[in-house]
Amino acid sequence: MTYETLDTDLVNALLNNGRSSLRNLAEELDVSVTTVSNHLSDLEETGVIDGYTPILDYAALGYDVTAVMQLKVEGTALPEVTEKLQQYEQMVSVYEVTGNHDIIAVAKFTDTDQMNDQIKSLLTDPNINESNTSVVLNSVTEGKQFELEVEEQ
């Protein structure tokens, strides 16, 4: 193991198994537990690693409806609308985007009635000029993360 790629290898090891112990990571990467601990702390302090969360299967939890909402927003109200969207617990992603719309939001719902209620609630906001909602028929890939590649020096 070269230390030049240790941070990348550590991140990739955690992507493969986020529950690995420091001891297992050290064995896998052929370094000491202290080295793994120190590098992990550095990655957390610099914001490269921003927490550890389980990967949920929303459908198994009863959230069978995924909606992708495209919104056009009034002038300078973009920060206000994105802040409002983040307050909805069903919103799993909110993006400010270029193109025909200003915001794309992805949300999970237990049923279409719950989705309808939330969309109607959003449309009462005078800062939202237009809404286009698509219901996802099949999730091919969701929440995917990819391994990092190390550039050779």
mmCIF file of C-alpha atoms in Angstrom:
data_model
loop_
_atom_site.group_PDB
_atom_site.id
_atom_site.type_symbol
_atom_site.label_atom_id
_atom_site.label_comp_id
_atom_site.label_asym_id
_atom_site.label_seq_id
_atom_site.Cartn_x
_atom_site.Cartn_y
_atom_site.Cartn_z
ATOM 1 C CA MET A 1 0.000 0.000 0.000
ATOM 2 C CA THR A 2 1.397 3.374 -0.955
ATOM 3 C CA TYR A 3 0.398 6.330 1.140
ATOM 4 C CA GLU A 4 -0.186 8.404 -2.022
ATOM 5 C CA THR A 5 -3.406 6.475 -2.652
ATOM 6 C CA LEU A 6 -4.368 5.704 0.944
ATOM 7 C CA ASP A 7 -7.180 8.261 1.217
ATOM 8 C CA THR A 8 -8.708 7.112 -2.072
ATOM 9 C CA ASP A 9 -8.349 3.455 -1.108
ATOM 10 C CA LEU A 10 -9.869 4.185 2.303
ATOM 11 C CA VAL A 11 -12.880 5.960 0.765
ATOM 12 C CA ASN A 12 -13.364 3.120 -1.732
ATOM 13 C CA ALA A 13 -13.161 0.527 1.050
ATOM 14 C CA LEU A 14 -15.859 2.412 2.960
ATOM 15 C CA LEU A 15 -18.014 2.649 -0.174
ATOM 16 C CA ASN A 16 -17.830 -1.134 -0.421
ATOM 17 C CA ASN A 17 -18.650 -1.612 3.279
ATOM 18 C CA GLY A 18 -19.449 1.480 5.340
ATOM 19 C CA ARG A 19 -19.652 -0.634 8.492
ATOM 20 C CA SER A 20 -16.069 -1.906 8.325
ATOM 21 C CA SER A 21 -14.189 -1.583 11.583
ATOM 22 C CA LEU A 22 -10.946 0.339 11.774
ATOM 23 C CA ARG A 23 -9.172 -2.985 12.316
ATOM 24 C CA ASN A 24 -10.716 -4.527 9.174
ATOM 25 C CA LEU A 25 -9.898 -1.426 7.136
ATOM 26 C CA ALA A 26 -6.314 -1.494 8.403
ATOM 27 C CA GLU A 27 -5.948 -5.153 7.436
ATOM 28 C CA GLU A 28 -7.505 -4.590 4.020
ATOM 29 C CA LEU A 29 -5.279 -1.583 3.313
ATOM 30 C CA ASP A 30 -2.181 -3.095 4.938
ATOM 31 C CA VAL A 31 -1.600 -0.173 7.315
ATOM 32 C CA SER A 32 -1.936 0.331 11.055
ATOM 33 C CA VAL A 33 -5.236 1.011 12.806
ATOM 34 C CA THR A 34 -3.801 4.358 13.944
ATOM 35 C CA THR A 35 -3.022 5.319 10.348
ATOM 36 C CA VAL A 36 -6.563 4.464 9.250
ATOM 37 C CA SER A 37 -8.005 6.375 12.198
ATOM 38 C CA ASN A 38 -5.885 9.465 11.478
ATOM 39 C CA HIS A 39 -6.689 9.485 7.752
ATOM 40 C CA LEU A 40 -10.366 8.898 8.449
ATOM 41 C CA SER A 41 -10.405 11.839 10.875
ATOM 42 C CA ASP A 42 -8.719 14.039 8.271
ATOM 43 C CA LEU A 43 -11.268 13.015 5.619
ATOM 44 C CA GLU A 44 -14.109 13.847 8.006
ATOM 45 C CA GLU A 45 -12.587 17.210 9.043
ATOM 46 C CA THR A 46 -12.072 18.302 5.425
ATOM 47 C CA GLY A 47 -15.634 17.305 4.516
ATOM 48 C CA VAL A 48 -14.705 14.539 2.070
ATOM 49 C CA ILE A 49 -16.667 12.173 4.303
ATOM 50 C CA ASP A 50 -19.794 13.879 5.570
ATOM 51 C CA GLY A 51 -21.315 11.111 7.630
ATOM 52 C CA TYR A 52 -22.297 7.486 7.572
ATOM 53 C CA THR A 53 -25.825 6.475 6.654
ATOM 54 C CA PRO A 54 -27.551 3.250 5.695
ATOM 55 C CA ILE A 55 -28.779 2.755 2.159
ATOM 56 C CA LEU A 56 -32.547 2.444 2.450
ATOM 57 C CA ASP A 57 -34.910 0.557 0.214
ATOM 58 C CA TYR A 58 -37.780 3.052 0.306
ATOM 59 C CA ALA A 59 -40.160 0.646 -1.453
ATOM 60 C CA ALA A 60 -39.590 -1.952 1.294
ATOM 61 C CA LEU A 61 -40.577 0.768 3.788
ATOM 62 C CA GLY A 62 -43.837 1.483 1.950
ATOM 63 C CA TYR A 63 -42.678 4.470 -0.119
ATOM 64 C CA ASP A 64 -43.730 3.018 -3.468
ATOM 65 C CA VAL A 65 -44.160 6.282 -5.377
ATOM 66 C CA THR A 66 -41.168 8.314 -6.548
ATOM 67 C CA ALA A 67 -41.876 11.698 -8.112
ATOM 68 C CA VAL A 68 -39.503 13.925 -10.043
ATOM 69 C CA MET A 69 -40.676 17.538 -9.921
ATOM 70 C CA GLN A 70 -39.450 20.269 -12.228
ATOM 71 C CA LEU A 71 -40.227 23.770 -11.031
ATOM 72 C CA LYS A 72 -39.931 27.245 -12.509
ATOM 73 C CA VAL A 73 -39.429 29.851 -9.819
ATOM 74 C CA GLU A 74 -40.135 33.578 -9.652
ATOM 75 C CA GLY A 75 -37.023 35.745 -10.097
ATOM 76 C CA THR A 76 -34.905 35.918 -6.961
ATOM 77 C CA ALA A 77 -37.016 33.475 -4.919
ATOM 78 C CA LEU A 78 -34.829 30.453 -5.718
ATOM 79 C CA PRO A 79 -33.166 30.259 -2.265
ATOM 80 C CA GLU A 80 -36.519 30.651 -0.518
ATOM 81 C CA VAL A 81 -38.165 27.879 -2.560
ATOM 82 C CA THR A 82 -35.250 25.452 -2.194
ATOM 83 C CA GLU A 83 -35.265 26.070 1.563
ATOM 84 C CA LYS A 84 -38.993 25.315 1.660
ATOM 85 C CA LEU A 85 -38.525 22.109 -0.347
ATOM 86 C CA GLN A 86 -35.867 20.887 2.069
ATOM 87 C CA GLN A 87 -38.377 21.147 4.900
ATOM 88 C CA TYR A 88 -40.556 18.419 3.361
ATOM 89 C CA GLU A 89 -39.404 15.113 4.831
ATOM 90 C CA GLN A 90 -40.234 13.206 1.638
ATOM 91 C CA MET A 91 -37.767 15.222 -0.466
ATOM 92 C CA VAL A 92 -34.701 13.064 -0.950
ATOM 93 C CA SER A 93 -32.955 15.383 -3.446
ATOM 94 C CA VAL A 94 -33.315 19.051 -4.372
ATOM 95 C CA TYR A 95 -31.217 20.519 -7.186
ATOM 96 C CA GLU A 96 -30.865 24.031 -8.594
ATOM 97 C CA VAL A 97 -30.436 23.463 -12.334
ATOM 98 C CA THR A 98 -29.930 25.174 -15.661
ATOM 99 C CA GLY A 99 -32.314 24.737 -18.570
ATOM 100 C CA ASN A 100 -36.070 25.192 -18.834
ATOM 101 C CA HIS A 101 -36.639 24.777 -15.093
ATOM 102 C CA ASP A 102 -34.925 26.224 -12.033
ATOM 103 C CA ILE A 103 -35.324 23.311 -9.619
ATOM 104 C CA ILE A 104 -35.542 19.563 -9.876
ATOM 105 C CA ALA A 105 -36.719 17.769 -6.745
ATOM 106 C CA VAL A 106 -37.046 14.050 -6.136
ATOM 107 C CA ALA A 107 -39.470 12.847 -3.500
ATOM 108 C CA LYS A 108 -40.728 9.527 -2.093
ATOM 109 C CA PHE A 109 -44.362 8.945 -1.177
ATOM 110 C CA THR A 110 -46.426 6.108 0.253
ATOM 111 C CA ASP A 111 -49.115 6.592 -2.370
ATOM 112 C CA THR A 112 -50.356 8.973 -5.062
ATOM 113 C CA ASP A 113 -52.731 10.685 -2.629
ATOM 114 C CA GLN A 114 -49.783 11.751 -0.465
ATOM 115 C CA MET A 115 -47.931 12.907 -3.597
ATOM 116 C CA ASN A 116 -50.986 14.855 -4.790
ATOM 117 C CA ASP A 117 -51.341 16.604 -1.436
ATOM 118 C CA GLN A 118 -47.712 17.691 -1.454
ATOM 119 C CA ILE A 119 -47.811 18.923 -5.049
ATOM 120 C CA LYS A 120 -50.976 20.922 -4.349
ATOM 121 C CA SER A 121 -49.322 22.402 -1.279
ATOM 122 C CA LEU A 122 -46.302 23.436 -3.352
ATOM 123 C CA LEU A 123 -48.451 25.029 -6.021
ATOM 124 C CA THR A 124 -49.963 27.425 -3.481
ATOM 125 C CA ASP A 125 -46.533 29.072 -3.248
ATOM 126 C CA PRO A 126 -46.723 32.294 -5.308
ATOM 127 C CA ASN A 127 -42.988 31.980 -6.081
ATOM 128 C CA ILE A 128 -43.537 28.784 -8.058
ATOM 129 C CA ASN A 129 -44.626 29.751 -11.557
ATOM 130 C CA GLU A 130 -44.782 26.332 -13.159
ATOM 131 C CA SER A 131 -44.599 22.698 -12.126
ATOM 132 C CA ASN A 132 -44.084 19.517 -14.112
ATOM 133 C CA THR A 133 -44.167 16.239 -12.184
ATOM 134 C CA SER A 134 -43.190 12.825 -13.492
ATOM 135 C CA VAL A 135 -43.895 9.605 -11.613
ATOM 136 C CA VAL A 136 -41.081 7.075 -11.794
ATOM 137 C CA LEU A 137 -42.237 3.751 -13.232
ATOM 138 C CA ASN A 138 -39.083 1.741 -12.490
ATOM 139 C CA SER A 139 -35.920 2.622 -10.568
ATOM 140 C CA VAL A 140 -33.029 1.234 -12.576
ATOM 141 C CA THR A 141 -30.298 2.848 -10.438
ATOM 142 C CA GLU A 142 -30.775 4.998 -7.379
ATOM 143 C CA GLY A 143 -28.371 6.532 -4.879
ATOM 144 C CA LYS A 144 -25.428 4.962 -6.641
ATOM 145 C CA GLN A 145 -21.952 5.948 -5.556
ATOM 146 C CA PHE A 146 -18.862 5.155 -7.551
ATOM 147 C CA GLU A 147 -15.334 4.206 -6.624
ATOM 148 C CA LEU A 148 -12.720 6.878 -7.046
ATOM 149 C CA GLU A 149 -9.853 6.400 -9.449
ATOM 150 C CA VAL A 150 -6.343 7.426 -8.547
ATOM 151 C CA GLU A 151 -4.469 9.401 -11.160
ATOM 152 C CA GLU A 152 -0.979 8.074 -11.697
ATOM 153 C CA GLN A 153 1.723 10.610 -10.913
#
